[in-house]
C-alpha cells in the first residue's frame, strides 16, 4: 500500500465500507455486469480478485465461477469476505503476489480482477507483469479504475489531489502490453444521486481514501464548500469508470 495513510484508512473504514461504497444494489449489480461482460467467467474458471476489500464484487463473480480467491492486505476488510466454499480469502498485497511471496491455492487463474486498487500500488509496471504471470493461457486481467478526472461533487482541493495522484488508464493498458497481454480500454458510466446530507456524511466519513489526506479542519471546510455549491436536497452526478482488459495469448 502507499504508506500508512491508505492502510489505516481501510482498516478504519472496513465496518462502513459496504454502506458507503456499495451506493445501491443497482450500482453493484451494474458494476458486476460490466465486469462479467469483460471477464466472461464460466463455471470452470478460477478467478482471483486482488484488493478485493470486503468481497463486494467477488460475491457476485462467485455466481459464475468455480472459485474466487479473494486477496486483500487489510485484515479488517478481508474479515468481511463472507464465508463460502467458493470464496477463498488470502491475506496479501498485489506486490506480494507479483513476486510470489505468498502461496496461492491454484496453479494459475482464468480471470483476475483489480478494481480500484492500482492507485495504491507502487511500481505498477512490475506488479502488472508479475500478476500477468499468474494467468493461464487465454486468461483475462481486468483493471477497473476511475479516470484521471472525475466529476464527483467534492471540494476543489480534493478534486485537484485526485487528478495529481490517479494513474492514467492508458498507462495501465501500456503496462499490460509490456507484460505481453493484449490490452483494450473502454469506459462506462452510471448515474448516481444521493440526498445531499447523506453525501456530505460520506465525505465527512472520508469514504474515499483520497480524503484521508485532509485533516479534520480541512475536511470540515471542504464539506462547507460542497454544501455552498449544492444548496438543494439532492446531489446527482455521473460516475465514469475505465475498464482495462488484458488478455494473455
Ligand atoms: C477502493 S478499495 C476497493 C475494494 C474492492 N476491490 C471493491 O471494489 O469494492 C481498495 C482496496 O485495495 C486494498 N489495497 C490497498 N493497497 C493494496 C495493495 N498494495 N495490494 C492489494 N490491495 C491493496 C485496500 O485495502 C482496499 O481494500
Tab-separated table of C-alpha atoms and ligand atoms in Angstrom:
chain	number	residue	atom	x	y	z
A	1	UNK	CA	0.000	0.000	0.000
A	2	UNK	CA	1.135	3.597	-0.426
A	3	UNK	CA	2.114	4.004	3.206
A	4	UNK	CA	0.187	4.001	6.447
A	5	UNK	CA	-2.418	6.534	5.323
A	6	UNK	CA	-4.006	4.003	2.975
A	7	UNK	CA	-3.652	1.015	5.311
A	8	UNK	CA	-5.093	2.923	8.264
A	9	UNK	CA	-7.843	4.282	6.031
A	10	UNK	CA	-9.129	0.844	5.021
A	11	UNK	CA	-8.671	-0.655	8.488
A	12	UNK	CA	-10.779	2.190	9.921
A	13	UNK	CA	-13.329	2.207	7.095
A	14	UNK	CA	-13.895	-1.548	6.947
A	15	UNK	CA	-17.072	-1.613	9.047
A	16	UNK	CA	-18.707	1.127	6.968
A	17	UNK	CA	-17.189	0.187	3.631
A	18	UNK	CA	-20.184	-1.509	2.026
A	19	UNK	CA	-22.546	1.160	3.343
A	20	UNK	CA	-20.504	3.894	1.671
A	21	UNK	CA	-19.189	2.127	-1.406
A	22	UNK	CA	-21.962	-0.177	-2.488
A	23	UNK	CA	-24.021	3.010	-3.200
A	24	UNK	CA	-27.022	0.841	-4.045
A	25	UNK	CA	-27.781	-2.764	-5.013
A	26	UNK	CA	-28.461	-1.417	-8.541
A	27	UNK	CA	-24.936	0.023	-8.714
A	28	UNK	CA	-23.302	-3.226	-7.541
A	29	UNK	CA	-25.415	-5.217	-9.994
A	30	UNK	CA	-24.498	-2.828	-12.835
A	31	UNK	CA	-20.782	-2.932	-11.983
A	32	UNK	CA	-20.810	-6.735	-11.610
A	33	UNK	CA	-22.411	-6.916	-15.077
A	34	UNK	CA	-19.730	-4.622	-16.560
A	35	UNK	CA	-17.036	-6.846	-15.031
A	36	UNK	CA	-18.608	-10.118	-16.154
A	37	UNK	CA	-19.194	-8.766	-19.685
A	38	UNK	CA	-15.418	-8.353	-19.968
A	39	UNK	CA	-14.045	-11.260	-17.918
A	40	UNK	CA	-16.577	-13.755	-19.387
A	41	UNK	CA	-16.213	-16.061	-16.393
A	42	UNK	CA	-17.590	-19.571	-16.860
A	43	UNK	CA	-18.314	-22.256	-14.297
A	44	UNK	CA	-14.929	-23.964	-14.662
A	45	UNK	CA	-12.984	-20.733	-14.277
A	46	UNK	CA	-10.842	-19.982	-11.249
A	47	UNK	CA	-10.879	-16.268	-10.507
A	48	UNK	CA	-8.640	-14.074	-8.354
A	49	UNK	CA	-9.849	-10.706	-7.013
A	50	UNK	CA	-6.772	-8.705	-5.998
A	51	UNK	CA	-7.505	-5.976	-3.435
A	52	UNK	CA	-10.976	-7.439	-3.030
A	53	UNK	CA	-11.835	-5.308	0.002
A	54	UNK	CA	-14.916	-6.831	1.628
A	55	UNK	CA	-15.550	-9.039	-1.403
A	56	UNK	CA	-18.314	-6.786	-2.688
A	57	UNK	CA	-17.685	-7.955	-6.268
A	58	UNK	CA	-16.140	-11.357	-5.532
A	59	UNK	CA	-19.523	-12.376	-4.108
A	60	UNK	CA	-21.267	-11.638	-7.411
A	61	UNK	CA	-18.497	-13.178	-9.535
A	62	UNK	CA	-18.690	-16.406	-7.493
A	63	UNK	CA	-22.124	-16.974	-9.083
A	64	UNK	CA	-20.360	-17.597	-12.433
A	65	UNK	CA	-17.075	-19.197	-11.316
A	66	UNK	CA	-15.697	-22.439	-9.884
A	67	UNK	CA	-13.926	-20.428	-7.156
A	68	UNK	CA	-12.849	-16.861	-6.390
A	69	UNK	CA	-9.615	-16.307	-4.476
A	70	UNK	CA	-10.027	-13.063	-2.511
A	71	UNK	CA	-6.702	-11.309	-1.894
A	72	UNK	CA	-6.582	-8.316	0.454
A	73	UNK	CA	-3.869	-6.760	2.684
A	74	UNK	CA	-6.236	-5.097	5.200
A	75	UNK	CA	-7.248	-7.701	7.808
A	76	UNK	CA	-10.471	-5.889	8.849
A	77	UNK	CA	-11.563	-5.662	5.191
A	78	UNK	CA	-10.686	-9.304	4.478
A	79	UNK	CA	-12.552	-10.406	7.614
A	80	UNK	CA	-15.761	-9.228	5.951
A	81	UNK	CA	-15.461	-11.502	2.940
A	82	UNK	CA	-18.360	-13.867	3.605
A	83	UNK	CA	-17.525	-17.477	4.391
A	84	UNK	CA	-18.495	-19.662	1.470
A	85	UNK	CA	-16.899	-22.611	-0.190
A	86	UNK	CA	-16.340	-20.657	-3.423
A	87	UNK	CA	-14.682	-17.630	-1.746
A	88	UNK	CA	-11.128	-18.285	-0.561
A	89	UNK	CA	-9.545	-15.446	1.493
A	90	UNK	CA	-5.807	-14.742	1.233
A	91	UNK	CA	-4.074	-12.001	3.267
A	92	UNK	CA	-1.593	-10.369	0.859
A	93	UNK	CA	-0.946	-7.347	-1.323
A	94	UNK	CA	-0.703	-7.173	-5.111
A	95	UNK	CA	3.072	-6.760	-4.713
A	96	UNK	CA	3.262	-9.947	-2.610
A	97	UNK	CA	1.509	-11.898	-5.379
A	98	UNK	CA	3.609	-10.353	-8.124
A	99	UNK	CA	6.868	-11.592	-6.584
A	100	UNK	CA	5.465	-14.927	-5.383
A	101	UNK	CA	5.814	-14.040	-1.674
A	102	UNK	CA	2.582	-15.867	-0.785
A	103	UNK	CA	1.361	-19.326	-1.573
A	104	UNK	CA	-1.829	-19.326	-3.633
A	105	UNK	CA	-4.451	-22.067	-3.732
A	106	UNK	CA	-4.323	-22.608	-7.521
A	107	UNK	CA	-1.563	-23.001	-10.093
A	108	UNK	CA	-2.970	-20.319	-12.399
A	109	UNK	CA	-6.038	-18.167	-12.944
A	110	UNK	CA	-8.543	-17.802	-15.783
A	111	UNK	CA	-9.672	-14.362	-14.697
A	112	UNK	CA	-8.219	-11.669	-12.460
A	113	UNK	CA	-9.957	-8.552	-11.168
A	114	UNK	CA	-8.221	-5.467	-9.787
A	115	UNK	CA	-10.970	-2.987	-9.001
A	116	UNK	CA	-9.933	0.422	-7.687
A	117	UNK	CA	-6.688	-0.941	-6.302
A	118	UNK	CA	-3.839	0.017	-8.616
A	119	UNK	CA	-3.676	3.651	-7.437
A	120	UNK	CA	-2.445	2.180	-4.124
A	121	UNK	CA	0.264	0.088	-5.774
A	122	UNK	CA	3.855	1.233	-6.269
A	123	UNK	CA	5.946	0.135	-9.277
A	124	UNK	CA	2.824	-0.703	-11.270
A	125	UNK	CA	4.619	-1.969	-14.425
A	126	UNK	CA	6.486	-4.611	-12.394
A	127	UNK	CA	3.417	-5.581	-10.377
A	128	UNK	CA	1.251	-5.885	-13.505
A	129	UNK	CA	3.954	-8.026	-15.152
A	130	UNK	CA	4.182	-10.239	-12.051
A	131	UNK	CA	0.401	-10.612	-11.875
A	132	UNK	CA	0.180	-11.384	-15.613
A	133	UNK	CA	2.400	-14.417	-14.963
A	134	UNK	CA	-0.378	-15.839	-12.749
A	135	UNK	CA	-2.771	-16.005	-15.725
A	136	UNK	CA	-3.392	-19.257	-17.554
A	137	UNK	CA	-3.193	-19.191	-21.374
A	138	UNK	CA	-6.226	-17.201	-22.568
A	139	UNK	CA	-6.590	-15.742	-19.066
A	140	UNK	CA	-8.059	-12.269	-18.623
A	141	UNK	CA	-6.911	-9.466	-16.302
A	142	UNK	CA	-9.417	-6.653	-15.733
A	143	UNK	CA	-8.433	-3.382	-14.088
A	144	UNK	CA	-11.403	-1.227	-13.119
A	145	UNK	CA	-10.449	2.295	-12.125
A	146	UNK	CA	-11.561	5.896	-12.152
A	147	UNK	CA	-10.281	8.149	-14.930
A	148	UNK	CA	-7.795	10.880	-14.010
A	149	UNK	CA	-10.588	13.485	-13.920
A	150	UNK	CA	-13.807	12.826	-12.053
A	151	UNK	CA	-16.999	14.863	-11.822
A	152	UNK	CA	-17.689	13.958	-8.192
A	153	UNK	CA	-19.230	16.812	-6.188
A	154	UNK	CA	-16.121	17.095	-3.983
A	155	UNK	CA	-14.346	20.264	-2.890
A	156	UNK	CA	-11.792	21.774	-5.279
A	157	UNK	CA	-8.665	20.748	-3.324
A	158	UNK	CA	-9.847	17.107	-3.208
A	159	UNK	CA	-10.503	17.034	-6.953
A	160	UNK	CA	-7.065	18.515	-7.638
A	161	UNK	CA	-5.336	15.993	-5.386
A	162	UNK	CA	-7.289	13.181	-7.038
A	163	UNK	CA	-6.059	14.167	-10.506
A	164	UNK	CA	-2.487	14.532	-9.232
A	165	UNK	CA	-2.486	11.025	-7.723
A	166	UNK	CA	-4.611	8.964	-10.091
A	167	UNK	CA	-2.768	6.830	-12.651
A	168	UNK	CA	-3.863	7.154	-16.280
A	169	UNK	CA	-5.836	4.110	-17.514
A	170	UNK	CA	-3.988	4.396	-20.859
A	171	UNK	CA	-0.722	3.895	-18.961
A	172	UNK	CA	-2.135	0.763	-17.329
A	173	UNK	CA	-3.053	-0.549	-20.792
A	174	UNK	CA	0.572	0.161	-21.840
A	175	UNK	CA	1.875	-1.722	-18.774
A	176	UNK	CA	-0.313	-4.690	-19.727
A	177	UNK	CA	1.062	-4.665	-23.290
A	178	UNK	CA	4.616	-4.530	-21.928
A	179	UNK	CA	3.682	-7.578	-19.836
A	180	UNK	CA	2.746	-9.439	-23.032
A	181	UNK	CA	-1.045	-9.056	-22.781
A	182	UNK	CA	-3.391	-7.792	-25.468
A	183	UNK	CA	-4.999	-4.708	-23.919
A	184	UNK	CA	-8.211	-2.840	-24.562
A	185	UNK	CA	-9.550	0.264	-22.765
A	186	UNK	CA	-13.260	1.102	-22.532
A	187	UNK	CA	-15.382	3.399	-20.356
A	188	UNK	CA	-18.844	3.047	-18.823
A	189	UNK	CA	-20.928	5.464	-16.764
A	190	UNK	CA	-23.590	5.150	-14.088
A	191	UNK	CA	-25.808	7.984	-12.838
A	192	UNK	CA	-25.647	8.404	-9.058
A	193	UNK	CA	-27.851	10.534	-6.802
A	194	UNK	CA	-27.779	10.983	-3.025
A	195	UNK	CA	-29.640	13.123	-0.513
A	196	UNK	CA	-27.166	15.999	-0.042
A	197	UNK	CA	-26.795	15.354	3.696
A	198	UNK	CA	-26.025	11.687	3.055
A	199	UNK	CA	-23.276	12.547	0.569
A	200	UNK	CA	-21.821	15.127	2.954
A	201	UNK	CA	-21.796	12.469	5.669
A	202	UNK	CA	-19.898	10.105	3.346
A	203	UNK	CA	-17.333	12.837	2.669
A	204	UNK	CA	-17.146	13.541	6.417
A	205	UNK	CA	-16.525	9.784	6.955
A	206	UNK	CA	-13.683	10.069	4.381
A	207	UNK	CA	-15.373	7.470	2.187
A	208	UNK	CA	-12.635	7.811	-0.448
A	209	UNK	CA	-9.048	7.082	0.632
A	210	UNK	CA	-8.146	10.394	-1.030
A	211	UNK	CA	-9.973	12.213	1.771
A	212	UNK	CA	-7.604	10.728	4.351
A	213	UNK	CA	-5.010	13.205	3.088
A	214	UNK	CA	-7.033	16.095	4.582
A	215	UNK	CA	-7.082	16.858	8.308
A	216	UNK	CA	-10.327	17.422	10.220
A	217	UNK	CA	-10.314	21.200	9.753
A	218	UNK	CA	-9.621	20.934	6.008
A	219	UNK	CA	-12.347	18.338	5.665
A	220	UNK	CA	-14.844	20.482	7.550
A	221	UNK	CA	-14.044	23.419	5.257
A	222	UNK	CA	-14.389	21.078	2.273
A	223	UNK	CA	-17.815	19.875	3.407
A	224	UNK	CA	-18.917	23.534	3.820
A	225	UNK	CA	-17.656	24.256	0.276
A	226	UNK	CA	-19.684	21.348	-1.134
A	227	UNK	CA	-22.773	22.477	0.803
A	228	UNK	CA	-22.455	26.003	-0.678
A	229	UNK	CA	-22.120	24.580	-4.196
A	230	UNK	CA	-25.092	22.200	-3.694
A	231	UNK	CA	-27.819	24.025	-1.774
A	232	UNK	CA	-30.538	21.579	-2.962
A	233	UNK	CA	-31.756	18.453	-1.195
A	234	UNK	CA	-30.096	16.046	-3.623
A	235	UNK	CA	-26.727	15.728	-5.288
A	236	UNK	CA	-26.554	13.964	-8.655
A	237	UNK	CA	-23.502	13.165	-10.753
A	238	UNK	CA	-22.209	10.667	-13.269
A	239	UNK	CA	-19.699	8.067	-12.130
A	240	UNK	CA	-17.466	7.026	-15.034
A	241	UNK	CA	-15.121	4.058	-14.835
A	242	UNK	CA	-12.277	2.916	-17.052
A	243	UNK	CA	-12.109	-0.817	-17.771
A	244	UNK	CA	-8.692	-2.017	-18.899
A	245	UNK	CA	-8.871	-5.591	-20.141
A	246	UNK	CA	-5.683	-7.564	-20.732
A	247	UNK	CA	-5.783	-10.986	-22.344
A	248	UNK	CA	-2.945	-13.463	-22.362
A	249	UNK	CA	-2.066	-15.357	-25.532
B	1	LIG	C1	-11.240	1.211	-3.025
B	1	LIG	S1	-10.962	-0.322	-2.215
B	1	LIG	C2	-11.624	-1.438	-3.443
B	1	LIG	C3	-12.061	-2.749	-2.861
B	1	LIG	C4	-12.772	-3.676	-3.850
B	1	LIG	N1	-11.918	-4.019	-4.956
B	1	LIG	C5	-14.048	-3.009	-4.336
B	1	LIG	O1	-14.075	-2.512	-5.461
B	1	LIG	O2	-15.014	-2.973	-3.540
B	1	LIG	C6	-9.236	-0.572	-2.362
B	1	LIG	C7	-8.772	-1.864	-1.691
B	1	LIG	O3	-7.410	-2.096	-2.089
B	1	LIG	C8	-6.720	-2.583	-0.964
B	1	LIG	N2	-5.294	-2.319	-1.185
B	1	LIG	C9	-4.556	-1.255	-0.824
B	1	LIG	N3	-3.279	-1.416	-1.189
B	1	LIG	C10	-3.199	-2.610	-1.819
B	1	LIG	C11	-2.144	-3.367	-2.428
B	1	LIG	N4	-0.897	-2.889	-2.465
B	1	LIG	N5	-2.435	-4.580	-2.944
B	1	LIG	C12	-3.693	-5.064	-2.915
B	1	LIG	N6	-4.725	-4.396	-2.343
B	1	LIG	C13	-4.485	-3.196	-1.819
B	1	LIG	C14	-7.308	-1.818	0.199
B	1	LIG	O4	-7.032	-2.412	1.449
B	1	LIG	C15	-8.790	-1.818	-0.170
B	1	LIG	O5	-9.467	-2.933	0.313
